[in-house]
XYZ file of C-alpha atoms in Angstrom:
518
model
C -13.256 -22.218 24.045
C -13.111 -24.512 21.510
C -11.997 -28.211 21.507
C -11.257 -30.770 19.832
C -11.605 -34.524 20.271
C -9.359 -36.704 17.831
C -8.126 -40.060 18.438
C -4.805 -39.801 16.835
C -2.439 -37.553 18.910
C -0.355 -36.081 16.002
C -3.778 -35.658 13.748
C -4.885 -33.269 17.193
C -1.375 -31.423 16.488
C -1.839 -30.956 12.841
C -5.361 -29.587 13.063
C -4.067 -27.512 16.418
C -1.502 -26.011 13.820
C -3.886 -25.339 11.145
C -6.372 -23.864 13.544
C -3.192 -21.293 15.375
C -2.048 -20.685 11.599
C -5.481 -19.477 10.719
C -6.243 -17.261 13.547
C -3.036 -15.586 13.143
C -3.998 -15.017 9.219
C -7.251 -14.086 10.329
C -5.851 -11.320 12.555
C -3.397 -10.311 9.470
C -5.936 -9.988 7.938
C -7.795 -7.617 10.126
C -4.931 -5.396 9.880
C -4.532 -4.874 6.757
C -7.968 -4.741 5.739
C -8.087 -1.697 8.461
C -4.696 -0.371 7.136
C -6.416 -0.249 3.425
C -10.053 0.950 4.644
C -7.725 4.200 6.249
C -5.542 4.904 2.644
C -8.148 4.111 -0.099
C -9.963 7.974 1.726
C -7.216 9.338 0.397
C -8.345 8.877 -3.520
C -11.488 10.659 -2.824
C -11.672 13.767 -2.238
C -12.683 15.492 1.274
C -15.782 17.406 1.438
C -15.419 21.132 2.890
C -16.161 20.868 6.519
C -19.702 22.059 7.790
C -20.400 25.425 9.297
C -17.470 27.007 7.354
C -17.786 30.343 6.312
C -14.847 32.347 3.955
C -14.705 36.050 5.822
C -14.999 39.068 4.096
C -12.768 39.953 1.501
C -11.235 36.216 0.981
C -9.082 36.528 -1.825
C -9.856 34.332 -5.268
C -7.092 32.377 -4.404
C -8.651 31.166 -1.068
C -12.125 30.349 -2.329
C -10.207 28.445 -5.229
C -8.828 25.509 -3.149
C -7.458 22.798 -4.427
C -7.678 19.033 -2.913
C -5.517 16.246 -4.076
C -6.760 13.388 -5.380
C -4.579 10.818 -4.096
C -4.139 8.200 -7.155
C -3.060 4.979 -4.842
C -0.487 3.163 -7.235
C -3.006 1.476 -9.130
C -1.587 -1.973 -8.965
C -0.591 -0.954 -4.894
C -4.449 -0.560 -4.691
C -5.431 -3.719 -6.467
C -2.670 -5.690 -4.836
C -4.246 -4.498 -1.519
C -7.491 -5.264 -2.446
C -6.698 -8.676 -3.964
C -4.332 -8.794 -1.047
C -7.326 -8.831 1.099
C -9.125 -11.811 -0.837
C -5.639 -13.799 -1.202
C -5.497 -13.680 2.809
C -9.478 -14.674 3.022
C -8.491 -17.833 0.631
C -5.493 -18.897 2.602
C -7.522 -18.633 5.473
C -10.019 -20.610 4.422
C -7.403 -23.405 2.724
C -5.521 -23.473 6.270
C -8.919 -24.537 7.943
C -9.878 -26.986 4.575
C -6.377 -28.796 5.373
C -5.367 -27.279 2.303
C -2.870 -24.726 3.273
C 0.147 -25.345 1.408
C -2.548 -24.582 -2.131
C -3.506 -21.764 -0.381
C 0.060 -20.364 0.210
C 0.998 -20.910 -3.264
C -1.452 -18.931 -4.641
C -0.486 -16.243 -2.764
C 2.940 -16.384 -3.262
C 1.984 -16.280 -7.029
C -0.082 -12.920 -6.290
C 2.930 -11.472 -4.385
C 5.530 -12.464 -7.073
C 3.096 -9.887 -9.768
C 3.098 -6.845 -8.101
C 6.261 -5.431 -9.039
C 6.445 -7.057 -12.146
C 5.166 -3.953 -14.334
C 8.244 -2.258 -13.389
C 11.046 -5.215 -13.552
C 10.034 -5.494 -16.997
C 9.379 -1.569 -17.910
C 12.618 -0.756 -16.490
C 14.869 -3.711 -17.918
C 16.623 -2.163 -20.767
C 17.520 1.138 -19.033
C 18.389 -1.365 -15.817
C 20.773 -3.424 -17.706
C 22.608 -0.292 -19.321
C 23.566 0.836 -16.205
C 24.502 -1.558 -14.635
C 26.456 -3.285 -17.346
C 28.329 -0.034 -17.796
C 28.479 0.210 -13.533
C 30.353 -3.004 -13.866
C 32.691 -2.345 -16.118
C 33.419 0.958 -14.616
C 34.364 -0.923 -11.461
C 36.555 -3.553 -13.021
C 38.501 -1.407 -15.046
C 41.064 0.153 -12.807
C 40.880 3.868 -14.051
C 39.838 6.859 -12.286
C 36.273 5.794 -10.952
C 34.741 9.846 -10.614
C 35.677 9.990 -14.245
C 34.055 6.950 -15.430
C 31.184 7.471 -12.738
C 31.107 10.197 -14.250
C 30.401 9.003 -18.169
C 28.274 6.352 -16.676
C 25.795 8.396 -15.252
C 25.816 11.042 -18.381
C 25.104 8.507 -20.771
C 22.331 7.133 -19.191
C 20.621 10.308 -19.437
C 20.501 11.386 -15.504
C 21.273 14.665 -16.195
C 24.380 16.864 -15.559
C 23.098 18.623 -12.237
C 22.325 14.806 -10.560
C 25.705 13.794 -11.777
C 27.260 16.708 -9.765
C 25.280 15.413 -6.917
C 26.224 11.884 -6.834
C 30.067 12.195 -7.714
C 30.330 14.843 -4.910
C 28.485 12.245 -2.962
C 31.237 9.955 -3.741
C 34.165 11.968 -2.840
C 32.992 13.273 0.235
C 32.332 9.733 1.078
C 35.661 8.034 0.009
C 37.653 10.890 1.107
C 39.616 9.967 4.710
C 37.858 6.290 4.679
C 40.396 3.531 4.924
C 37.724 0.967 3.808
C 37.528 -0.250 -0.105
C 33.734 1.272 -2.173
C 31.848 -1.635 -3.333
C 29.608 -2.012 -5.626
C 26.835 -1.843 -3.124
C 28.192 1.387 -1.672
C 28.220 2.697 -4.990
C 24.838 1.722 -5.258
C 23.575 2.504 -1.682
C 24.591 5.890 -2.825
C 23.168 6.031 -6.322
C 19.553 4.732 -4.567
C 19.966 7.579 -2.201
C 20.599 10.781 -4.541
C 18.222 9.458 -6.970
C 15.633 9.514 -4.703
C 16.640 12.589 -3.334
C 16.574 14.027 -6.610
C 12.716 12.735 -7.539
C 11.451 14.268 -4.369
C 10.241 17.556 -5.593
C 7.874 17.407 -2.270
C 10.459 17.998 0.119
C 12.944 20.452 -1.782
C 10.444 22.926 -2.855
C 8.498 22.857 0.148
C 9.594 24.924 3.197
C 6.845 23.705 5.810
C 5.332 20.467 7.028
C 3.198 20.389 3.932
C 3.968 20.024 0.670
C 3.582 22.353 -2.264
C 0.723 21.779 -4.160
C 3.048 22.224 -7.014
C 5.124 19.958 -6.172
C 2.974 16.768 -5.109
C 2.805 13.373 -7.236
C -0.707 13.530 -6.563
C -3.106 14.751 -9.235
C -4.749 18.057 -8.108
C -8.809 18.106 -8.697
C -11.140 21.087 -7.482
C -12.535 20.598 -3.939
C -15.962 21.604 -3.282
C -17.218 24.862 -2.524
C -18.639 26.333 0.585
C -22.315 25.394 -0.642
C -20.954 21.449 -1.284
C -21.085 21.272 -4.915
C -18.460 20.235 -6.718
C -16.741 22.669 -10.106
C -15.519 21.118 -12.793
C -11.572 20.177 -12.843
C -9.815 20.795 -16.298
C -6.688 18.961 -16.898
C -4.517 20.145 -19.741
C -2.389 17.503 -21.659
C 0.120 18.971 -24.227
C 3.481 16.954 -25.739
C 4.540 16.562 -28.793
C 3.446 14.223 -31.612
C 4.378 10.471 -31.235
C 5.259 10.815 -27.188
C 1.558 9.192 -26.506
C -0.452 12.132 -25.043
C -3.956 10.707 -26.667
C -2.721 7.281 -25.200
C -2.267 8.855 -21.867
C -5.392 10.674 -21.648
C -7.564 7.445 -22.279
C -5.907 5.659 -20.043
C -5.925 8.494 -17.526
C -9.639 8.720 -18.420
C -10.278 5.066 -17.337
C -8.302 5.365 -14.146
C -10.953 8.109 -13.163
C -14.153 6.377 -14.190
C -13.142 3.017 -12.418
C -11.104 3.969 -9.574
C -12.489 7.662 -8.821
C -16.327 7.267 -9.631
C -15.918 10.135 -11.747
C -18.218 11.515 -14.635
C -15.159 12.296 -17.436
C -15.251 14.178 -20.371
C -12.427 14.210 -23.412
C -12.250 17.255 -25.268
C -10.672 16.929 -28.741
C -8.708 19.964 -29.404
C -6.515 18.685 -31.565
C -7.905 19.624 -34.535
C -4.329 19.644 -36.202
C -2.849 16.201 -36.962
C -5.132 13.769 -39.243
C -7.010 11.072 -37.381
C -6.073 12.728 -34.100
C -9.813 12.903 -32.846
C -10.988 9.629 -33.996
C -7.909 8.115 -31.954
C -9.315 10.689 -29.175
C -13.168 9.079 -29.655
C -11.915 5.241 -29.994
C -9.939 6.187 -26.453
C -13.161 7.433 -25.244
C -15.398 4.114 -26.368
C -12.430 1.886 -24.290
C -12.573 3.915 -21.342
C -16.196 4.444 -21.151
C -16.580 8.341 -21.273
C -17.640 10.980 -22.973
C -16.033 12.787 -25.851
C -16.761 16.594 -27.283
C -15.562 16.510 -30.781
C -15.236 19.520 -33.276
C -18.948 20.715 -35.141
C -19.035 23.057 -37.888
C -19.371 25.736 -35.738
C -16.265 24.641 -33.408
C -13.658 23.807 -35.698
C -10.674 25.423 -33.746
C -8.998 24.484 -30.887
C -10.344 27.366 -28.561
C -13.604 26.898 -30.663
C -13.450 23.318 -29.285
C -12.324 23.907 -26.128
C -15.291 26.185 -24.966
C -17.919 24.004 -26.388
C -16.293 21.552 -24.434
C -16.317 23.776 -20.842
C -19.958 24.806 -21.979
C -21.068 21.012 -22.077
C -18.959 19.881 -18.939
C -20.689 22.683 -16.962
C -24.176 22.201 -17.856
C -24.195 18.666 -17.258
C -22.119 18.547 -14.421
C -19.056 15.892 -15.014
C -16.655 15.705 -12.935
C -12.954 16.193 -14.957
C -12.567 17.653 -18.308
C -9.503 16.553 -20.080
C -8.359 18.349 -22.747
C -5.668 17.264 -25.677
C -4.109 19.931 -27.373
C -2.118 19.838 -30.713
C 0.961 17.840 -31.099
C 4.237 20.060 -31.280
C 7.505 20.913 -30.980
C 8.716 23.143 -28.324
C 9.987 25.405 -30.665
C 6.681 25.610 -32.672
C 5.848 29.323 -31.558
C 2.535 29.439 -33.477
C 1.014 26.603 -32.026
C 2.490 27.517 -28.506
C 0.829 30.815 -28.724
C -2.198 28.544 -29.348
C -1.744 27.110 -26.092
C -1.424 30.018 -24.064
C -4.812 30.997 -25.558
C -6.995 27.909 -24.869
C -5.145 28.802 -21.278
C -6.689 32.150 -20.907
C -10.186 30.298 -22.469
C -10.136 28.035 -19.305
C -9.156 30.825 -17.150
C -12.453 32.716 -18.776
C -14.848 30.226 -18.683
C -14.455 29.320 -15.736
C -14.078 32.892 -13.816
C -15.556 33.097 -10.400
C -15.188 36.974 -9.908
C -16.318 40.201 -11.984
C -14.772 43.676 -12.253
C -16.802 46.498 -11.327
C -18.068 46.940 -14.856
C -18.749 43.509 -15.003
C -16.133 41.546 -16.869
C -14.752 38.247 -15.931
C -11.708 37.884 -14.034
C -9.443 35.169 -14.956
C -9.294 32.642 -12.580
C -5.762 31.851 -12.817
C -6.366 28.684 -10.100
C -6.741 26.699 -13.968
C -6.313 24.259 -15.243
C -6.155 22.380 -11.763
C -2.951 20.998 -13.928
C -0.826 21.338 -16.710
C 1.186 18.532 -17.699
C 3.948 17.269 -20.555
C 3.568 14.129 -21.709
C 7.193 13.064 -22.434
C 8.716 9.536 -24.175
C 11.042 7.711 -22.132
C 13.472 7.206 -25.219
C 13.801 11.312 -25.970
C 16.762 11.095 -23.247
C 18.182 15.252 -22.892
C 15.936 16.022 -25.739
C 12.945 15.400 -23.109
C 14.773 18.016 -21.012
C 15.233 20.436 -23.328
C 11.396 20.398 -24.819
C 9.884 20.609 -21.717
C 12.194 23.676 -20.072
C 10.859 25.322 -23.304
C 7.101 24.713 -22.441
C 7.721 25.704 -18.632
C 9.385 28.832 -19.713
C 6.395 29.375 -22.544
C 3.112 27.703 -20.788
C 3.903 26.715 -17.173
C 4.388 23.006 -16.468
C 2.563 21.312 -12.871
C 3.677 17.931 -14.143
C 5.021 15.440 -16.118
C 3.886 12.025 -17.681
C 6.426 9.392 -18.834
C 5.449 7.167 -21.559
C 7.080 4.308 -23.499
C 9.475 3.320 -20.555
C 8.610 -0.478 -21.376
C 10.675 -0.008 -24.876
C 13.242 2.461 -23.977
C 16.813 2.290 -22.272
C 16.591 5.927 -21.673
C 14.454 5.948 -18.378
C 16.916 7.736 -16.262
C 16.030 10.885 -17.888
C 12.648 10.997 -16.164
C 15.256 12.323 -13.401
C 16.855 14.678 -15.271
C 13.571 16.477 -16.093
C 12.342 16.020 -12.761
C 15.113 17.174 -10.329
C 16.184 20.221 -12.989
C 13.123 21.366 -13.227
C 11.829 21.197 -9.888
C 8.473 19.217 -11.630
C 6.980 16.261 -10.253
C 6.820 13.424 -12.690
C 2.869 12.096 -11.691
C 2.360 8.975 -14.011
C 4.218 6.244 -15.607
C 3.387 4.574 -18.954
C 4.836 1.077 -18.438
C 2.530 -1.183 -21.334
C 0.406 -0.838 -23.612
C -2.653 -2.187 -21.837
C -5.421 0.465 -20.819
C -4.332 -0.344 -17.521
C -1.042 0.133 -17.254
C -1.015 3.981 -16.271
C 0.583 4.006 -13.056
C 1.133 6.754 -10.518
C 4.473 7.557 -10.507
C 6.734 5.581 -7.048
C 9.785 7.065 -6.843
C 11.189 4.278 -4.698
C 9.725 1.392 -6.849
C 11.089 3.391 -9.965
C 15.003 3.984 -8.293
C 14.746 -0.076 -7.277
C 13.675 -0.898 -11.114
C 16.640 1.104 -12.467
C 19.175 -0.612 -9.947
C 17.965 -3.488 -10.080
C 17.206 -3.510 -6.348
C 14.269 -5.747 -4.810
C 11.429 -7.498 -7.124
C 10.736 -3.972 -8.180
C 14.800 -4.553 -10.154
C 14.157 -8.558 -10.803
C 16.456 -8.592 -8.141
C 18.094 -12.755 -7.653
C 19.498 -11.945 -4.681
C 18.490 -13.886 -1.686
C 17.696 -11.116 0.291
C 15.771 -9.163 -2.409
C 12.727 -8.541 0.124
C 15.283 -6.527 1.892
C 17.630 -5.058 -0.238
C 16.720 -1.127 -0.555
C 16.203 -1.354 3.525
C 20.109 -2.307 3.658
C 21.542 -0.308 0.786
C 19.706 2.761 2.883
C 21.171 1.378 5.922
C 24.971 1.102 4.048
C 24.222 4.436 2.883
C 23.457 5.993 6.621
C 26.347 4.576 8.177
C 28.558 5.473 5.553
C 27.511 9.379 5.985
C 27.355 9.243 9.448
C 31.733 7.886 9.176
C 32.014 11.006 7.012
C 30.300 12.972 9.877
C 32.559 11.266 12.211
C 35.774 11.573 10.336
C 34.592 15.749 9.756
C 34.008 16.141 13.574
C 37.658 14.391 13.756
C 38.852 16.750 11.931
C 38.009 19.344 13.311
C 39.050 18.639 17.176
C 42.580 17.982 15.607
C 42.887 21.396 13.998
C 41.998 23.154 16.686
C 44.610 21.623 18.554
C 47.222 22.313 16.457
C 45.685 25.834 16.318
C 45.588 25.752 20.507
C 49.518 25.067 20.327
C 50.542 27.996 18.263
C 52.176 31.105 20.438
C 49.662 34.115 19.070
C 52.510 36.098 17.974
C 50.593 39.398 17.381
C 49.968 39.700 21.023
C 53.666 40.383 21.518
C 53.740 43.278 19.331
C 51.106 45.442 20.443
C 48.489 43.027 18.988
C 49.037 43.684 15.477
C 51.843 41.922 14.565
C 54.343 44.990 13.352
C 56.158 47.370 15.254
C 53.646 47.182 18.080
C 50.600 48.189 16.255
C 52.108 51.045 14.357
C 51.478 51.900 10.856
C 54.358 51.759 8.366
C 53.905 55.152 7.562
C 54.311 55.752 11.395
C 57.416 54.578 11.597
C 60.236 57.083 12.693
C 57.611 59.683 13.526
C 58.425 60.899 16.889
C 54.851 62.319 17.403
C 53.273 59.060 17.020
């Protein structure tokens, strides 16, 4: 036990404070160290277990698994880790008698993490709610103005369906006046419903690979080495596919430890591979560029497999051509540097010795989409799902754009998982997509919506609280319902019964009628 001697009383309680204050840091500290040590496994990916054998006859499809690499939201992950140091330092100020420097510092770290997205999100934010406002104070018909609310602001027509029957099911029977909070307790709930692609498509405990956030990367094979993953960027010109890639390139070096190579199969638009080889010199990696001999895209793209494959990196990332979804040429291009993956990188042969496509890749496909397209964003990218087959989506550009609810729109009418988030400009700011944070920056709910509210720390908890009672009234109103009707049903005579059971002339037909030998 420790003690200590002080001769003024109240200097003994100060220090006694500073000393309690720190061990309870300290043992905040412990937890959320341990609580970080158990998530950051999930960005690396899990070796095969030992002494696992496939039995005979295991299709392609089995020996082809898949693991997830679980991005953490990058500034979740750095918050956690700086998190950890913040904590150390206001540990450490609490014991120097400098607590209240300590705290501020780490009140300053706290008030950054959700700043990315209160920013990002602020033009879309303010369009909706400005027109949510004056929806609400305008005395019409509020379905039909929700209505051209939601439209404009690019949500899409089948989440507009969803929320306005939302609404009426809600209001209907209730004697109490819809706020604006229940309005948006409601619009927080269906958008969120309608961005999880994990639960819909999914019919057990697991999710669908094809549905999950997370990036998909090859796991390693029975012998523990690891195959290459390929992941296939496509979008159209201007929507920041290049961008994305070096920035998704950098993500993978720093926070995966992983060997990356760019392949530059754009061979299209001018400048497009120099912009692909400065991207590689920021983000460290390596780049396969077009020879003499490789000049095409497929040209490209095999070189590329060839050289990730010898030398043993981790991730190919291919960009493809800029187009337009109604470019059939270049989509047929596409399909072919497809079936060149699928090729290459063919585990199985026929019996006269010819490759069998692997169909497992690329480990993804995804569309690289600008915030600012609004329904044209939707209508590109059913084109490529129908054409090439979509596993995910990127949004870019959502710092400039008031158009960001039509990353739902894509998402929930599509069934695709939207997996990052463009929200600057900075190499870093590539985020994993956080459905949650991302519904809060559009409503303006929490830091995540530069909430002012005094109770911003809490504000999604409660609007999903307003929005649980208020379906569980509607339950109770239905059940209600229900009792009374049957009731009133219970106090009817059963007039058939009188007549034979049917009702008319004691069960006779009317062509019976009169006929004695019935």
């Amino acid at each position: 036990m420790l003690t200590l001697h002080c001769q003024d009383g109240r200097r003994r309680n100060q220090v006694d404070n500073v000393v309690a204050g720190s061990l309870t840091l300290l043992i905040f500290l412990g937890v959320c160290t341990h609580w970080f040590c158990q998530h950051v496994n999930a960005f690396i990916p899990q070796p095969q277990q030992h002494g696992h054998r496939w039995l005979p006859g295991a299709s392609l499809e089995q020996r082809s698994r898949e693991t997830k690499l679980s991005m953490v939201f990058d500034f979740f992950k750095k918050r956690a880790t700086e998190g950890v140091d913040q904590l150390s330092d206001l540990a450490k100020s609490a014991a120097e008698g400098k607590f209240t420097e300590g705290l501020g510092r780490a009140a300053n770290y706290a008030t950054q993490s959700n700043k990315a997205f209160a920013i990002g999100l602020a033009k879309s934010r303010n369009k909706l709610l400005y027109d949510i406002d004056n929806m609400l104070n305008g005395g019409g018909d509020i379905l039909d103005e929700l209505e051209a609310v939601l439209l404009q602001s690019d949500l899409g027509i089948q989440t507009t369906e969803e929320v306005l029957e939302e609404v009426k099911s809600l209001r209907e029977g209730s004697l109490e006046m819809f706020s604006r909070d229940d309005l948006r307790s409601v619009l927080r709930g269906k958008l969120l419903e309608a961005l999880d692609t994990e639960t819909r498509t999914s019919t057990s405990d697991e999710p669908s690979t094809s549905s999950s956030r997370a990036i998909k990367f090859a796991s390693p094979t029975d012998d523990g080495t690891h195959p290459l993953t390929v992941l296939f960027v496509m979008g159209a010109n201007g929507m920041g596919k290049t961008t994305t890639i070096g920035k998704l390139a950098s993500r993978l070096r720093t926070e995966g430890n992983q060997t990356v190579l760019l392949a530059a199969c754009d061979t299209f638009r001018a400048g497009a591979i120099e912009q692909l080889e400065m991207w590689a010199d920021r983000a460290q990696v390596d780049c396969h560029s077009p020879t003499e001999n490789q000049n095409g895209p497929s040209a490209v793209l095999y070189g590329a497999l060839d050289r990730a494959i010898r030398d043993k990196y981790d991730t190919l990332i291919v960009d493809t051509s800029g187009r337009l979804s109604n470019n059939d040429a270049l989509t047929a291009e596409l399909l072919k540097m497809k079936r060149v993956i699928q090729k290459r990188m063919s585990t199985e042969q026929t019996e006269d010795g010819k490759p069998i496509f692997n169909t497992n890749v690329p480990h993804e496909t995804l569309l690289v989409i600008d915030a600012a397209q609004g329904r044209m964003a939707l209508d590109s990218a059913k084109q490529w799902h129908k054409e090439v087959g979509l596993s995910g989506l990127v949004l870019t550009k959502l710092d400039g754009s008031a158009r960001g609810g039509s990353v739902v729109a894509v998402s929930r009418e599509l069934d695709l998982p939207v997996k990052l988030i463009g929200v600057g400009e900075g190499i870093e700011d590539l985020r994993d997509f956080d459905p949650e944070t991302f519904v809060d920056g559009l409503l303006g709910v929490g830091a995540a919506g530069n909430s002012k509210s005094s109770q911003s720390k809490s504000e999604g908890k409660a609007l999903a609280e307003r929005l649980s009672v208020m379906r569980k009234a509607r339950d109770d109103r239905a059940k209600s319902q229900q009792k009374e009707n049957k009731k009133k049903n219970a106090g009817l005579p059963n007039i058939g019964a009188g007549l034979g059971g049917s009702g008319m002339a004691g069960g006779k037909k009317p062509q019976e009628k009169g006929n004695p030998h019935v």
